[in-house]
Coordinates of C-alpha atoms in Angstrom, one line a residue:
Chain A
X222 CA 17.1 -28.6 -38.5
X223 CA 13.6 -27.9 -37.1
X224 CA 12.5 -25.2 -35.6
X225 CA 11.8 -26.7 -32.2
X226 CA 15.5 -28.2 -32.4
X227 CA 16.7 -24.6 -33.1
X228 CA 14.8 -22.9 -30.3
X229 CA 15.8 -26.4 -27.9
X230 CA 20.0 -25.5 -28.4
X231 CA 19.3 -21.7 -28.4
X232 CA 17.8 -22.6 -25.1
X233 CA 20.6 -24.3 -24.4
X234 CA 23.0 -22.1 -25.0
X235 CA 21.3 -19.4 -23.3
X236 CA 20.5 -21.2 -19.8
X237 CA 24.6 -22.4 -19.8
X238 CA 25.9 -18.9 -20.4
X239 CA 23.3 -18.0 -17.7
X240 CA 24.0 -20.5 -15.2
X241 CA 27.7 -19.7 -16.3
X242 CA 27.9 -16.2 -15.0
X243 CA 25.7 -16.5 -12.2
X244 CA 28.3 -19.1 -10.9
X245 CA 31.4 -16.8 -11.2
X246 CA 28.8 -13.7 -9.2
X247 CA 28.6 -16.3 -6.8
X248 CA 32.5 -17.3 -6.9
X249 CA 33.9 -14.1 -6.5
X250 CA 31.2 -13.7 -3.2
X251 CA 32.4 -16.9 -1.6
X252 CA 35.5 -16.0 -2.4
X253 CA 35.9 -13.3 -0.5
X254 CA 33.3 -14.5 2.0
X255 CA 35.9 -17.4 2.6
X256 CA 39.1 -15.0 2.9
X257 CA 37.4 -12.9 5.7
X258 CA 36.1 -16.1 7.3
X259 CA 39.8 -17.5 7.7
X260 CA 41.3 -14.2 8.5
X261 CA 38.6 -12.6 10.3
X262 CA 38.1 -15.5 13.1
X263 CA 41.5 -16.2 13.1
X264 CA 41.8 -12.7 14.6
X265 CA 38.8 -13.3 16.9
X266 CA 38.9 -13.6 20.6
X267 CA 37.1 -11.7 24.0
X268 CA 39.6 -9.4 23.9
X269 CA 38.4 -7.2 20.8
X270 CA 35.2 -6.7 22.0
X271 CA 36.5 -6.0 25.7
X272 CA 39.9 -3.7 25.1
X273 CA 39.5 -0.5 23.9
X274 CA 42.3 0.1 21.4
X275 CA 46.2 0.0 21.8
X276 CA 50.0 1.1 20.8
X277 CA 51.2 -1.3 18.5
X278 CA 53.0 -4.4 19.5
X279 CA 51.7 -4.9 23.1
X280 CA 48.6 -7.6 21.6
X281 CA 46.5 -6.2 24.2
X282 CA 44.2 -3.8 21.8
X283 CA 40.8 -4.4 21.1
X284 CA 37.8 -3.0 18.5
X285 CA 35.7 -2.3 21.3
X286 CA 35.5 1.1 20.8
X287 CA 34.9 1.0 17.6
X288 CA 31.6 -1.0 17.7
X289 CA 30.2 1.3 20.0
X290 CA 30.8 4.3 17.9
X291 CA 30.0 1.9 14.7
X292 CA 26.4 1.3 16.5
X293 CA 26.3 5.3 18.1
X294 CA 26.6 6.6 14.8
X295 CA 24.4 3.9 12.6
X296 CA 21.9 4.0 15.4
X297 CA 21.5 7.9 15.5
X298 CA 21.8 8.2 11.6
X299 CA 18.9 5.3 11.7
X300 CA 16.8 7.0 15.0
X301 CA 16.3 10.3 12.4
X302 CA 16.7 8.7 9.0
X303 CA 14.7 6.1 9.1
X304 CA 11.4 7.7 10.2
X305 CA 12.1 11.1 7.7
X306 CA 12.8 8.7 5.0
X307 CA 9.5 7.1 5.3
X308 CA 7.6 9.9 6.5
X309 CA 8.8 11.8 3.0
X310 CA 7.9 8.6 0.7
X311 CA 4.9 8.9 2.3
X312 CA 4.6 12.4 1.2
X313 CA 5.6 11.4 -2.2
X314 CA 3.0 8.3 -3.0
X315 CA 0.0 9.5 -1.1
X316 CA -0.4 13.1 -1.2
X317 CA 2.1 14.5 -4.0
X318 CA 2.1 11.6 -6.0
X319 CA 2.4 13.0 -9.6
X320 CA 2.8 16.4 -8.5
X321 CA 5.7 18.5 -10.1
X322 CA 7.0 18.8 -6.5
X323 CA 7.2 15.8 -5.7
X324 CA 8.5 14.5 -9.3
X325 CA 11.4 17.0 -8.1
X326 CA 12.1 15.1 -5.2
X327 CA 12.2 11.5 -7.1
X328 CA 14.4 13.1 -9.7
X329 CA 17.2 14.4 -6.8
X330 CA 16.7 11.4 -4.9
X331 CA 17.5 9.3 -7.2
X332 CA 20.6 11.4 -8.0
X333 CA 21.4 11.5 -4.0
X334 CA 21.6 7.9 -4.4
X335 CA 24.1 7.6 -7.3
X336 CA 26.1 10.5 -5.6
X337 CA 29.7 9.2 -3.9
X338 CA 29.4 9.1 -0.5
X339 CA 32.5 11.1 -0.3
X340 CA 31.3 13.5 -1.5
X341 CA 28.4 13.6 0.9
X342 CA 31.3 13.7 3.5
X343 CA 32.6 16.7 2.2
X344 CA 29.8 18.2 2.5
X345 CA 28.8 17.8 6.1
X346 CA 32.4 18.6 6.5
X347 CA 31.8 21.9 5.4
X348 CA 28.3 22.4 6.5
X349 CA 29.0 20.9 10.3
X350 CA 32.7 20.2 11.0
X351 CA 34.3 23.4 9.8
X352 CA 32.2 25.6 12.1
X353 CA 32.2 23.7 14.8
X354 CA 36.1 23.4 14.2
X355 CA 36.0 19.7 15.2
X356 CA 35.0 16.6 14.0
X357 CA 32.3 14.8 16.1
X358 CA 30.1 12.0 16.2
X359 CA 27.1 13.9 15.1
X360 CA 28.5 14.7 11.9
X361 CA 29.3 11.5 11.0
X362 CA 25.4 10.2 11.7
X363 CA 24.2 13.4 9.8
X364 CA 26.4 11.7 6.7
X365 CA 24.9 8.5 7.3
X366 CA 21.7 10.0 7.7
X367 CA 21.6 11.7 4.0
X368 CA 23.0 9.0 2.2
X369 CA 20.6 6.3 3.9
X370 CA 17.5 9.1 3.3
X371 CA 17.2 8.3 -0.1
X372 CA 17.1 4.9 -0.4
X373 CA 14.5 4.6 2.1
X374 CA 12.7 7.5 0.6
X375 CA 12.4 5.9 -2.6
X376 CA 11.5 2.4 -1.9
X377 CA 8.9 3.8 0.5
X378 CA 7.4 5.6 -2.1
X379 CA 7.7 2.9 -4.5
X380 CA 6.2 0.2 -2.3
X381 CA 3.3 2.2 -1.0
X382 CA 2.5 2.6 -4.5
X383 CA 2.1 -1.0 -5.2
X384 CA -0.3 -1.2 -3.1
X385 CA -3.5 -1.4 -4.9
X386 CA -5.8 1.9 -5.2
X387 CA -9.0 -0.2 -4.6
X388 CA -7.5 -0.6 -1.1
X389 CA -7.5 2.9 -0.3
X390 CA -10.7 3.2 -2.0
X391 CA -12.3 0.6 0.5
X392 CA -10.6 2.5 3.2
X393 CA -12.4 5.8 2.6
X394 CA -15.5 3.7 1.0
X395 CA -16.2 3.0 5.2
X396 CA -15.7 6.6 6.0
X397 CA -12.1 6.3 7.0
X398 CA -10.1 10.0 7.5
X399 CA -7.3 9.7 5.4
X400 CA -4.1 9.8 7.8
X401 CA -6.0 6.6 8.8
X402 CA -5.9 4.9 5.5
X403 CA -2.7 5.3 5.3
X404 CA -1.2 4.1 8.6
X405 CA -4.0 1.4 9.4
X406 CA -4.2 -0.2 5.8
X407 CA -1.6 1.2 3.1
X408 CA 0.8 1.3 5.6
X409 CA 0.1 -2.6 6.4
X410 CA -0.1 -3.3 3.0
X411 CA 3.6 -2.6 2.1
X412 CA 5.0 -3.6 5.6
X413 CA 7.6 -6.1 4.6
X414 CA 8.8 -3.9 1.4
X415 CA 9.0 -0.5 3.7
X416 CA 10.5 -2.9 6.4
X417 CA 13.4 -4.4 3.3
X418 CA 13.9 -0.5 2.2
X419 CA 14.9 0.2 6.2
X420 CA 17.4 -2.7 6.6
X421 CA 19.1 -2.0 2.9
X422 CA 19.4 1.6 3.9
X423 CA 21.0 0.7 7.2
X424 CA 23.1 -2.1 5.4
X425 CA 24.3 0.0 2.8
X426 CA 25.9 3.0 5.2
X427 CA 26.7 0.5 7.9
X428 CA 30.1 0.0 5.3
X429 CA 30.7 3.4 4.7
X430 CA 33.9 4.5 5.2
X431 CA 35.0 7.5 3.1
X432 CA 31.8 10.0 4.4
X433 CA 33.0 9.1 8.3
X434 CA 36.8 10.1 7.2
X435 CA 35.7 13.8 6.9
X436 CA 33.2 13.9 9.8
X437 CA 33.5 11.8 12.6
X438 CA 37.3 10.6 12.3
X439 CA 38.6 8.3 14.3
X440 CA 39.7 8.0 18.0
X441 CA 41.6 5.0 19.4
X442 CA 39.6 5.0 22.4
X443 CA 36.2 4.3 23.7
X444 CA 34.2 7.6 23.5
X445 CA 30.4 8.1 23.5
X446 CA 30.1 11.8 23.3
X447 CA 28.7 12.3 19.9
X448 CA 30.1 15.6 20.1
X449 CA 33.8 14.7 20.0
X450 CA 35.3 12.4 17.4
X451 CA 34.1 8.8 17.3
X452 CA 35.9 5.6 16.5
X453 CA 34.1 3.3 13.8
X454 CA 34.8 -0.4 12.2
X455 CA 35.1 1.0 9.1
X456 CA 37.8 4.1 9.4
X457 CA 39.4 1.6 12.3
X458 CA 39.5 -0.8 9.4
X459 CA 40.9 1.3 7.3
X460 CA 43.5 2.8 9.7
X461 CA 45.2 -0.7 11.4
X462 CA 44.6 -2.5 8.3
X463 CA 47.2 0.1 6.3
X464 CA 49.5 0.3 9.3
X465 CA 53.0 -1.7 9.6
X466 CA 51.8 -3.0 12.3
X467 CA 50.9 -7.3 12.1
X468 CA 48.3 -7.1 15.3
X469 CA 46.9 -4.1 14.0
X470 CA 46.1 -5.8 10.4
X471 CA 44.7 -8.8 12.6
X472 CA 42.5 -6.3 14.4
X473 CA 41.9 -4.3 11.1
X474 CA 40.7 -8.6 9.7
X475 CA 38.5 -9.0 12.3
X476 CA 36.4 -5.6 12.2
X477 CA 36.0 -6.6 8.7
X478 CA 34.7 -9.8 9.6
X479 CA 32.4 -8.4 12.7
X480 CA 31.5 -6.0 10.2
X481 CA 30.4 -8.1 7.1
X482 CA 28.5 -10.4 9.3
X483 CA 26.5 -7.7 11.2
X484 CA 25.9 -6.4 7.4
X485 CA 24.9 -9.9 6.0
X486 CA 23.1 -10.7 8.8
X487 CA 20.8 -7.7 8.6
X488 CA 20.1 -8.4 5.1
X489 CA 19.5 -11.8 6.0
X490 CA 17.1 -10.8 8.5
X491 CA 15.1 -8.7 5.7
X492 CA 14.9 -11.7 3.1
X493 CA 14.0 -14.5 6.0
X494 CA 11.0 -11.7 6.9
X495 CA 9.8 -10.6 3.8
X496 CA 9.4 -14.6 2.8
X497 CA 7.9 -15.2 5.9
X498 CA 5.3 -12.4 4.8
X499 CA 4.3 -13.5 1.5
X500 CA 4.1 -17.7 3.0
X501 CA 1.3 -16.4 5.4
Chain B
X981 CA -36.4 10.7 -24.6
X982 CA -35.6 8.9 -21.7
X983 CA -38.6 6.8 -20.0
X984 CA -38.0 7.5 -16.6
X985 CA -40.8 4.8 -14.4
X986 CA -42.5 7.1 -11.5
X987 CA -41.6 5.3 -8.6
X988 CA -44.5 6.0 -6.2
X989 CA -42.9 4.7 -2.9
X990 CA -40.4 6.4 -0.8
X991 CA -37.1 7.3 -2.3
X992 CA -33.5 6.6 -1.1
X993 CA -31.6 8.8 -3.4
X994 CA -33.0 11.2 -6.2
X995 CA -30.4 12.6 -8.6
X996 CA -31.6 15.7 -10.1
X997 CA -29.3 17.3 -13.2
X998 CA -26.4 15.2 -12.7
X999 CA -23.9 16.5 -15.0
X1000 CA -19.9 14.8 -14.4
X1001 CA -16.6 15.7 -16.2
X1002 CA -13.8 13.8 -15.4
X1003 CA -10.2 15.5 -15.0
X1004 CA -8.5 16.2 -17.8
X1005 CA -11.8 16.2 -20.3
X1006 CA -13.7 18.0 -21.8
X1007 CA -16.8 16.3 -22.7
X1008 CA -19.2 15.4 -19.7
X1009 CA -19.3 11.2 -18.9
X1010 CA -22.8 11.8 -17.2
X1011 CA -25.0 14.4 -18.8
X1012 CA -27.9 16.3 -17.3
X1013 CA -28.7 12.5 -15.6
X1014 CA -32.0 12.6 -13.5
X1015 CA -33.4 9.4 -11.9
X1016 CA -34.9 8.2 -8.4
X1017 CA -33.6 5.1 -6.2
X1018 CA -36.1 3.5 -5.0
X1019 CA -36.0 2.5 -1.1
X1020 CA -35.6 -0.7 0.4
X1021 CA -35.0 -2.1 -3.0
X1022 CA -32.5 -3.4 -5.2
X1023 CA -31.9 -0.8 -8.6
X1024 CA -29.3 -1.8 -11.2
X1025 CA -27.2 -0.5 -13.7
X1026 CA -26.9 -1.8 -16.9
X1027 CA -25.2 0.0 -20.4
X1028 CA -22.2 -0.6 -22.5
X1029 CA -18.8 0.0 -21.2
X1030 CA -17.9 3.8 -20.9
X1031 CA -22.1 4.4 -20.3
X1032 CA -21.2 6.2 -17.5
X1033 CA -22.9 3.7 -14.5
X1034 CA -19.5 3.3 -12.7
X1035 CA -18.8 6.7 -12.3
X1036 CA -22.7 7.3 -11.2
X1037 CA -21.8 4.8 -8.8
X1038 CA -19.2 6.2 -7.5
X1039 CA -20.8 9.9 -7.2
X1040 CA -22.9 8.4 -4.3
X1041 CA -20.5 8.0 -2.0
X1042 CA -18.3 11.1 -3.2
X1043 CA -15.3 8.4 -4.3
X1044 CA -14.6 11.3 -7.4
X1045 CA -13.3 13.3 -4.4
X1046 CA -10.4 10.9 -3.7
X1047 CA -8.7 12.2 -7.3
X1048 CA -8.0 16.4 -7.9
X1049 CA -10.0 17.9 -10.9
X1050 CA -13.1 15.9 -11.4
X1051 CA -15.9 18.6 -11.8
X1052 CA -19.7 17.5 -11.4
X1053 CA -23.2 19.7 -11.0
X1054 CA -26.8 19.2 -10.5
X1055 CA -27.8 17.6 -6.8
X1056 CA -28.0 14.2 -5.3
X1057 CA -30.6 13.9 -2.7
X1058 CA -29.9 11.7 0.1
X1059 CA -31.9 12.5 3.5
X1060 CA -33.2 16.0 2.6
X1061 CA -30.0 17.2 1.5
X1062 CA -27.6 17.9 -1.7
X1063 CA -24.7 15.3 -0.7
X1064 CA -22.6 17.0 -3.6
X1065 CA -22.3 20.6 -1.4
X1066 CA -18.6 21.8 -0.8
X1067 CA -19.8 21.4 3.4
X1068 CA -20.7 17.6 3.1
X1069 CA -19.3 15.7 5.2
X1070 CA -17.8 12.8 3.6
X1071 CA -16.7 11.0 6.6
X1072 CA -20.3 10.5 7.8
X1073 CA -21.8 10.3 4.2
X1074 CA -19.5 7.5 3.6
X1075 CA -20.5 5.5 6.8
X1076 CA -24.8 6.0 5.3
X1077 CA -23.8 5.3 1.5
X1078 CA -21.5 2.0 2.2
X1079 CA -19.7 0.7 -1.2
X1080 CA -18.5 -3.4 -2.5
X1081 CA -15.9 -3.3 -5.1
X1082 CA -15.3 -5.6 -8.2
X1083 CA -12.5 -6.8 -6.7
X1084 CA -12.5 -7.8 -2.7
X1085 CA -10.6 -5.5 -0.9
X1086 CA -9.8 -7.5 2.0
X1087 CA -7.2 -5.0 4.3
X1088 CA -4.2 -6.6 5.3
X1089 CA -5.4 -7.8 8.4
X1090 CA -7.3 -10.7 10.1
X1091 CA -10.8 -11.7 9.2
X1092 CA -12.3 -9.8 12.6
X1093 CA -10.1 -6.8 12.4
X1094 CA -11.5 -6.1 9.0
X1095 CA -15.1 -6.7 10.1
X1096 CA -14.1 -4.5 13.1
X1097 CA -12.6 -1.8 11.0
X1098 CA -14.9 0.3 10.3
X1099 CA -17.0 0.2 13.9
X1100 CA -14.2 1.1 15.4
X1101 CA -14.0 3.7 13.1
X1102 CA -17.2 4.4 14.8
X1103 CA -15.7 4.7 18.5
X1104 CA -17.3 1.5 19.1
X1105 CA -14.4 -0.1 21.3
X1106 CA -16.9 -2.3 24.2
X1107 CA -15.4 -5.8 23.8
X1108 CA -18.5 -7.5 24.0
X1109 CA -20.3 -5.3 21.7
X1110 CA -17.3 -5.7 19.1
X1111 CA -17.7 -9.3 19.5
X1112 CA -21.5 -9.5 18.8
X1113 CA -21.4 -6.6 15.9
X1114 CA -18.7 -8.7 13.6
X1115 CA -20.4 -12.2 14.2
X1116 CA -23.7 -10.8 13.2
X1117 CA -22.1 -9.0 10.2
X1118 CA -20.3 -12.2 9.3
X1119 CA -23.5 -14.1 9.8
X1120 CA -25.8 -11.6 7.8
X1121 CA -23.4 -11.8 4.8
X1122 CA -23.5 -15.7 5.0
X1123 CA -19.8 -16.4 5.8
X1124 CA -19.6 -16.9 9.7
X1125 CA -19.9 -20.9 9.6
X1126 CA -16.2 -20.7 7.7
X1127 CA -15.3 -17.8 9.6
X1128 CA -15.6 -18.4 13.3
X1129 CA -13.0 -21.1 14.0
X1130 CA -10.3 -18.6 11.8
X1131 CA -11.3 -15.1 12.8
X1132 CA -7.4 -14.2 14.0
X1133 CA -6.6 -15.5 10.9
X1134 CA -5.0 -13.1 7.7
X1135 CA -7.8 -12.2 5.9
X1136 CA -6.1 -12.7 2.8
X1137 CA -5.9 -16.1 3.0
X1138 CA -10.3 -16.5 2.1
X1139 CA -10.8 -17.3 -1.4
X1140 CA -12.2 -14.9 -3.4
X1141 CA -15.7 -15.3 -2.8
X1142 CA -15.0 -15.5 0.8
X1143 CA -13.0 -12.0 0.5
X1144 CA -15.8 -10.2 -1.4
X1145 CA -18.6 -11.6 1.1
X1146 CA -16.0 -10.4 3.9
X1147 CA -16.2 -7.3 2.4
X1148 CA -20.0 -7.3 2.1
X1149 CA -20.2 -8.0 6.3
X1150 CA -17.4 -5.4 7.0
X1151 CA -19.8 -2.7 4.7
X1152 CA -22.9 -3.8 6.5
X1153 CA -21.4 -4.0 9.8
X1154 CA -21.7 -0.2 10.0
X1155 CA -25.0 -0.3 9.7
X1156 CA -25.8 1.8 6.3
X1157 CA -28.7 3.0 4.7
X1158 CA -27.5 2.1 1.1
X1159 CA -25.1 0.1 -0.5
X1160 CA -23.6 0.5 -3.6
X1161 CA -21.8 -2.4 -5.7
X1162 CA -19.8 -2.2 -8.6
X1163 CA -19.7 -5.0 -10.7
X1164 CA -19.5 -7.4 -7.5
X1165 CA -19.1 -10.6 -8.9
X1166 CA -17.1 -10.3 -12.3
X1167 CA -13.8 -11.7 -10.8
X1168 CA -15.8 -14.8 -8.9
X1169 CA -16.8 -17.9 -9.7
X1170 CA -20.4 -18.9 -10.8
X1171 CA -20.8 -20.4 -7.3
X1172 CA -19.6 -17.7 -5.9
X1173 CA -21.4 -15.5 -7.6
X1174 CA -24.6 -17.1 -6.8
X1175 CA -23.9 -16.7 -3.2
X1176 CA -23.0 -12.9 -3.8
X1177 CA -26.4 -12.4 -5.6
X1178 CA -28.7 -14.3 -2.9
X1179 CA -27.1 -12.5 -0.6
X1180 CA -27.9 -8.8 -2.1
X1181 CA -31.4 -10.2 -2.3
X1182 CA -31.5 -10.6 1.5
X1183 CA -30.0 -7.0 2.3
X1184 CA -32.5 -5.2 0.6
X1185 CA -35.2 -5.4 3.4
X1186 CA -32.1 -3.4 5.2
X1187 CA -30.7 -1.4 2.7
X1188 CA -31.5 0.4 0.0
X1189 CA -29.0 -1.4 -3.2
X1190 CA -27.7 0.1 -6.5
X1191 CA -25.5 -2.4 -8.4
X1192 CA -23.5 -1.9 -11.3
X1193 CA -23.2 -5.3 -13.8
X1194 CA -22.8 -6.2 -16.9
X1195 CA -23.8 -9.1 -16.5
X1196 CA -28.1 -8.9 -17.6
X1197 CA -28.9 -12.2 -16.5
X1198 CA -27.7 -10.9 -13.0
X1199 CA -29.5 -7.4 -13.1
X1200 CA -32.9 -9.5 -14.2
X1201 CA -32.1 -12.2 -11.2
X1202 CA -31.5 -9.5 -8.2
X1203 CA -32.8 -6.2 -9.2
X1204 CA -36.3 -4.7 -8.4
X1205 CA -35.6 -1.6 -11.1
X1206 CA -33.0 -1.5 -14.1
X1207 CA -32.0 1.4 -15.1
X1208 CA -30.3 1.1 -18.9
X1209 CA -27.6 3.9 -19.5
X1210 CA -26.0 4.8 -22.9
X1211 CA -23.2 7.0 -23.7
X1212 CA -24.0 9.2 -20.5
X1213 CA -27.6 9.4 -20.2
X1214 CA -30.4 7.2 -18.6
X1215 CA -31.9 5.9 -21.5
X1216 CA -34.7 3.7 -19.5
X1217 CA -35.2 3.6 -15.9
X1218 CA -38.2 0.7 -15.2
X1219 CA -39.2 -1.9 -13.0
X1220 CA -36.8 -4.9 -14.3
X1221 CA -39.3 -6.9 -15.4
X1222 CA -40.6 -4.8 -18.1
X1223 CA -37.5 -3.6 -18.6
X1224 CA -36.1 -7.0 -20.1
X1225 CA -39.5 -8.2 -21.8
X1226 CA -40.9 -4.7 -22.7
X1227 CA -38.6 -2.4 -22.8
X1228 CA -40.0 1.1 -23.9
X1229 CA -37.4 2.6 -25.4
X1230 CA -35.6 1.5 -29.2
X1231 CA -32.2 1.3 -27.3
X1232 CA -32.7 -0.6 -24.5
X1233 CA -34.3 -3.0 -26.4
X1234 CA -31.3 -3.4 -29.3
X1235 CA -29.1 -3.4 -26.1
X1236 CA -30.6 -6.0 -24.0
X1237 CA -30.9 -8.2 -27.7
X1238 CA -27.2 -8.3 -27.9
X1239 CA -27.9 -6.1 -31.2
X1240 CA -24.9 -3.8 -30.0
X1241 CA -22.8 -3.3 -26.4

C-alpha cells in the first residue's frame, strides 16, 4: 500500500468516526428537542400565560406567574450583571491586564464558573435569606447575578483582548484620552463577541433551578414584589412536574417548552447577529 | 563616529542624548542617539531589524508611554520644548506629532466616522465644517474618488491600500505638524505602495515626515534625508542622495550593499 492510499483510508476512517459522533450529539438534541415539542405544545393554550396558578384538578391553572417572576428575576440579575460583568473584563484586558490582581480575578472566575450553582444558592441563602428570615425575589436575582458574572466577565475580557493592539495604538496615535479608546473603538471592535458573552450568560441562568430553590422559592401565585418569594419556570417546573397531579405535569411540560424555546431562541439570536457581523 | 549632515534649515524635531531601555532590559535599544529632522521634509530610517528606528519612531509621539516600565533620557525638541517631560501633555502632543502604522488601522466604523474621529476629538462638531474637513482629508490622501459614493459604508470593507490611505487622511485631517510612519507599506501591494509613496511625497510641503522602511529602494524614492541606524546608534544621517551613492561611513556602505542586514 502507498502512502497516499494509507493517509486516503486513515482519512477515511477519521472523517466517519467524526461525522459518526457528531450525528449521535445531534440525536440525543433532537431527541429531546422532539419530546418537549410533542409534550410541551400539547400542553399549550391562552390559558397558561393568562391564569395564575391553581389547586390541582380544577384545569383552570396557568404559568402565568411564573414567567413574570422567570423574567423579574432574569431581568434584575441581567440589569446589574450584565453591565458589572463587562465593566470588570474591562478592568481585566485594558488596565490590569497581566497584573497579579487581575491574574487573581481570571483564576477565581474561572473557578466561579465551574462552581455548582447550588452551591451559589447556599450561599446567598446564608448571606441574604437567613437574615432577612424570608426568601425573596431579590435573592434569587443576586444568585443569578454571581453565577452569570463570570461568564460575562471572562469572555469580555477575552474578546477585548482580541482586539488588535495597533488599534488602540491608532486610537491614542490621534490624541485620543484613554476611556475613549476603549468605549469608541475597542469597545466596537469586540461588539458582537461582548454582545454573544451577554446572551450565553443570560441563557445559561435563565435554566437554573437549584440556586432559586434556596433564595427565591416558589409561590403559586402572581407576585412582583422582589421582596417576597417569587414564582419561576424552572422551580414551577420542578414542583408540578414531580407532583401526582396529570394537569400539573402538563403545566410542569409546557414551562419546559416556553422555557427551552425562550433559551434557544436567545442563543439563536446571538449566532444570527454575530454572522450578520462578520458578513458586513 | 557617526557622520551626522548639519542641516542648515529650520528643524522640526532635534533629539539630543536619546538614550531608551525597554521594560524588562537591561541594555539600552537607542544609545546616547542625537540627530535633527529637518522641516518640511521627508527623513527616513533605514538599519537592520532590532537597529532601534521603530522604537525612535515611536518616542515621537510618546507611544512607549502606552506600556508600564519603559525608561528613556536625553530630550526631544519639538516647538521649543523637551516633549519627553513627566508634564507633557500627550493628548495635545499626539494631535502635532500624528502617526501611520504598518498595518491600517481602520476603527470599526464607517469610512467618514473614522476621518471624523479624530476632529471630533477636537470639539469640532459644525456639520458643515465636518463635512468639508473629511472630504478634503480624503481628497488630500488621494482616496475621495472611491470614497464619496460609500462614506456610511464599514470602513473595513476598503482593501488594504485603501485602509492605510484612510488612515493617512484620518492622521492629516487633524491637521499635524509631523507625521511619523512606520514601515507604511510592507503589508501592501506594489501598486499600492506606489500610491502610499507619491502620496508622502505630496504631504511634505505640509508636514514635516519621518518614515521607518526597510525597504531602500523606497527610503532613496521618497526621502529628502536618510538616516542609517545600527545596533542603537545613528551611524549616518545625510541627505539621501549621498547617502546611497556616497555614503561616508564603512557601515552604511556594507549595509546599503547588501554586505550584511
Amino acid at each position: 500500500m502507498t502512502y497516499t492510499q494509507k493517509r486516503v483510508i486513515a482519512n477515511s476512517i477519521v472523517m466517519a468516526l467524526s461525522t459518526l459522533s457528531a450525528l449521535i450529539g445531534i440525536g440525543f438534541l433532537l431527541w429531546i428537542l422532539s419530546i418537549l415539542i410533542i409534550n410541551g405544545v400539547d400542553a399549550l393554550s391562552m390559558t397558561i400565560f393568562l391564569e395564575e396558578g391553581a389547586p390541582p384538578g380544577n384545569e383552570s391553572g396557568g404559568l402565568k406567574h411564573a414567567l413574570i417572576g422567570q423574567l423579574m428575576l432574569v431581568g434584575y440579575a441581567s440589569a446589574f450583571g450584565v453591565p458589572l460583568g463587562i465593566m470588570a473584563g474591562t478592568y481585566l484586558s485594558e488596565y490590569g491586564l497581566k497584573s497579579k490582581l487581575s491574574e487573581t480575578i481570571r483564576d477565581i472566575s474561572d473557578i466561579m464558573m465551574s462552581a455548582p450553582s447550588i452551591v451559589i444558592g447556599a450561599f446567598v441563602y446564608a448571606i441574604v435569606v437567613a437574615p432577612s428570615g424570608q426568601f425573596s425575589g431579590w435573592a434569587g436575582s443576586i444568585a443569578l447575578m454571581i453565577i452569570m458574572l463570570p461568564i460575562i466577565l471572562r469572555t469580555t475580557d477575552d474578546m477585548l483582548q482580541l482586539v488588535p493592539s495597533t488599534l488602540r495604538e491608532a486610537a491614542f496615535a490621534l490624541g485620543t484620552p484613554k476611556y475613549k479608546v476603549i468605549t469608541q473603538v475597542v469597545y466596537r471592535g469586540a461588539k458582537a463577541g461582548i454582545l454573544t458573552g451577554v446572551m450565553l450568560g443570560v441563557a445559561r441562568v435563565a435554566g437554573e433551578t437549584a440556586p432559586l430553590l434556596f433564595t427565591s422559592f416558589n409561590d403559586n401565585f402572581l407576585n412582583t414584589d422582589m421582596s417576597q418569594p417569587m414564582a419561576s419556570l424552572t422551580v414551577t417546573m420542578y414542583n408540578y412536574a414531580t407532583s401526582p397531579y396529570e394537569d400539573w405535569q402538563k403545566l410542569g411540560w409546557a414551562a419546559a417548552f416556553i422555557l427551552s424555546m425562550f433559551i434557544l431562541t436567545l442563543n439563536i439570536l446571538g449566532r444570527l447577529f454575530l454572522l450578520k457581523r462578520k458578513g458586513k | 563616529m557617526a557622520t551626522i549632515v548639519d542641516i542648515t534649515e529650520e528643524q522640526a524635531l532635534k533629539v539630543k542624548n536619546f538614550e531608551f531601555t525597554y521594560a524588562g532590559s537591561d541594555e539600552p535599544n537607542i544609545k546616547k542617539l542625537t540627530m535633527p529632522i529637518a522641516k518640511h521634509s521627508i527623513t527616513a530610517l533605514i538599519g537592520p531589524s532590532g537597529c532601534g528606528k521603530t522604537t525612535l519612531l515611536r518616542s515621537f509621539n510618546r507611544m512607549h508611554d502606552l506600556y508600564p516600565a519603559n525608561r528613556y533620557s536625553g530630550e526631544i525638541i519639538f516647538k521649543d520644548r523637551n516633549i519627553l517631560t513627566k508634564n507633557e501633555d500627550l493628548i495635545k502632543l499626539r494631535t502635532q506629532i500624528g502617526m501611520i502604522f504598518q498595518k491600517p488601522t481602520a476603527f470599526p466604523m464607517s469610512i467618514f466616522d473614522n476621518v471624523a474621529y479624530g476632529l471630533r476629538l477636537q470639539g469640532v462638531k459644525n456639520k458643515t465644517e465636518l463635512q468639508d474637513r473629511v472630504e478634503k482629508a480624503l481628497q488630500d490622501a488621494a482616496i475621495w474618488q472611491e470614497a464619496k459614493d460609500r462614506l456610511k459604508h464599514d470602513a473595513n470593507g476598503l482593501s488594504g491600500g485603501q485602509q492605510q490611505r484612510l488612515c493617512i487622511a484620518r492622521a492629516i485631517a487633524v491637521e499635524p505638524e509631523v507625521l511619523l510612519f512606520d514601515e507604511p507599506t510592507s503589508a501592501l501591494d506594489p501598486i499600492s505602495t506606489a500610491g502610499i509613496e507619491e502620496l508622502i511625497v505630496g504631504l511634505k510641503e505640509r508636514v514635516s515626515i519621518i518614515i521607518v522602511t526597510h525597504n531602500m529602494q523606497q527610503a532613496a524614492r521618497v526621502s529628502d534625508y536618510t538616516g542609517f541606524m545600527y545596533l542603537g546608534e545613528l551611524v549616518e544621517l545625510s541627505p539621501t542622495e549621498e547617502l546611497f551613492v556616497t555614503p561616508k561611513e564603512r557601515l552604511t556602505e556594507e549595509y546599503i550593499t547588501g554586505k550584511f542586514g
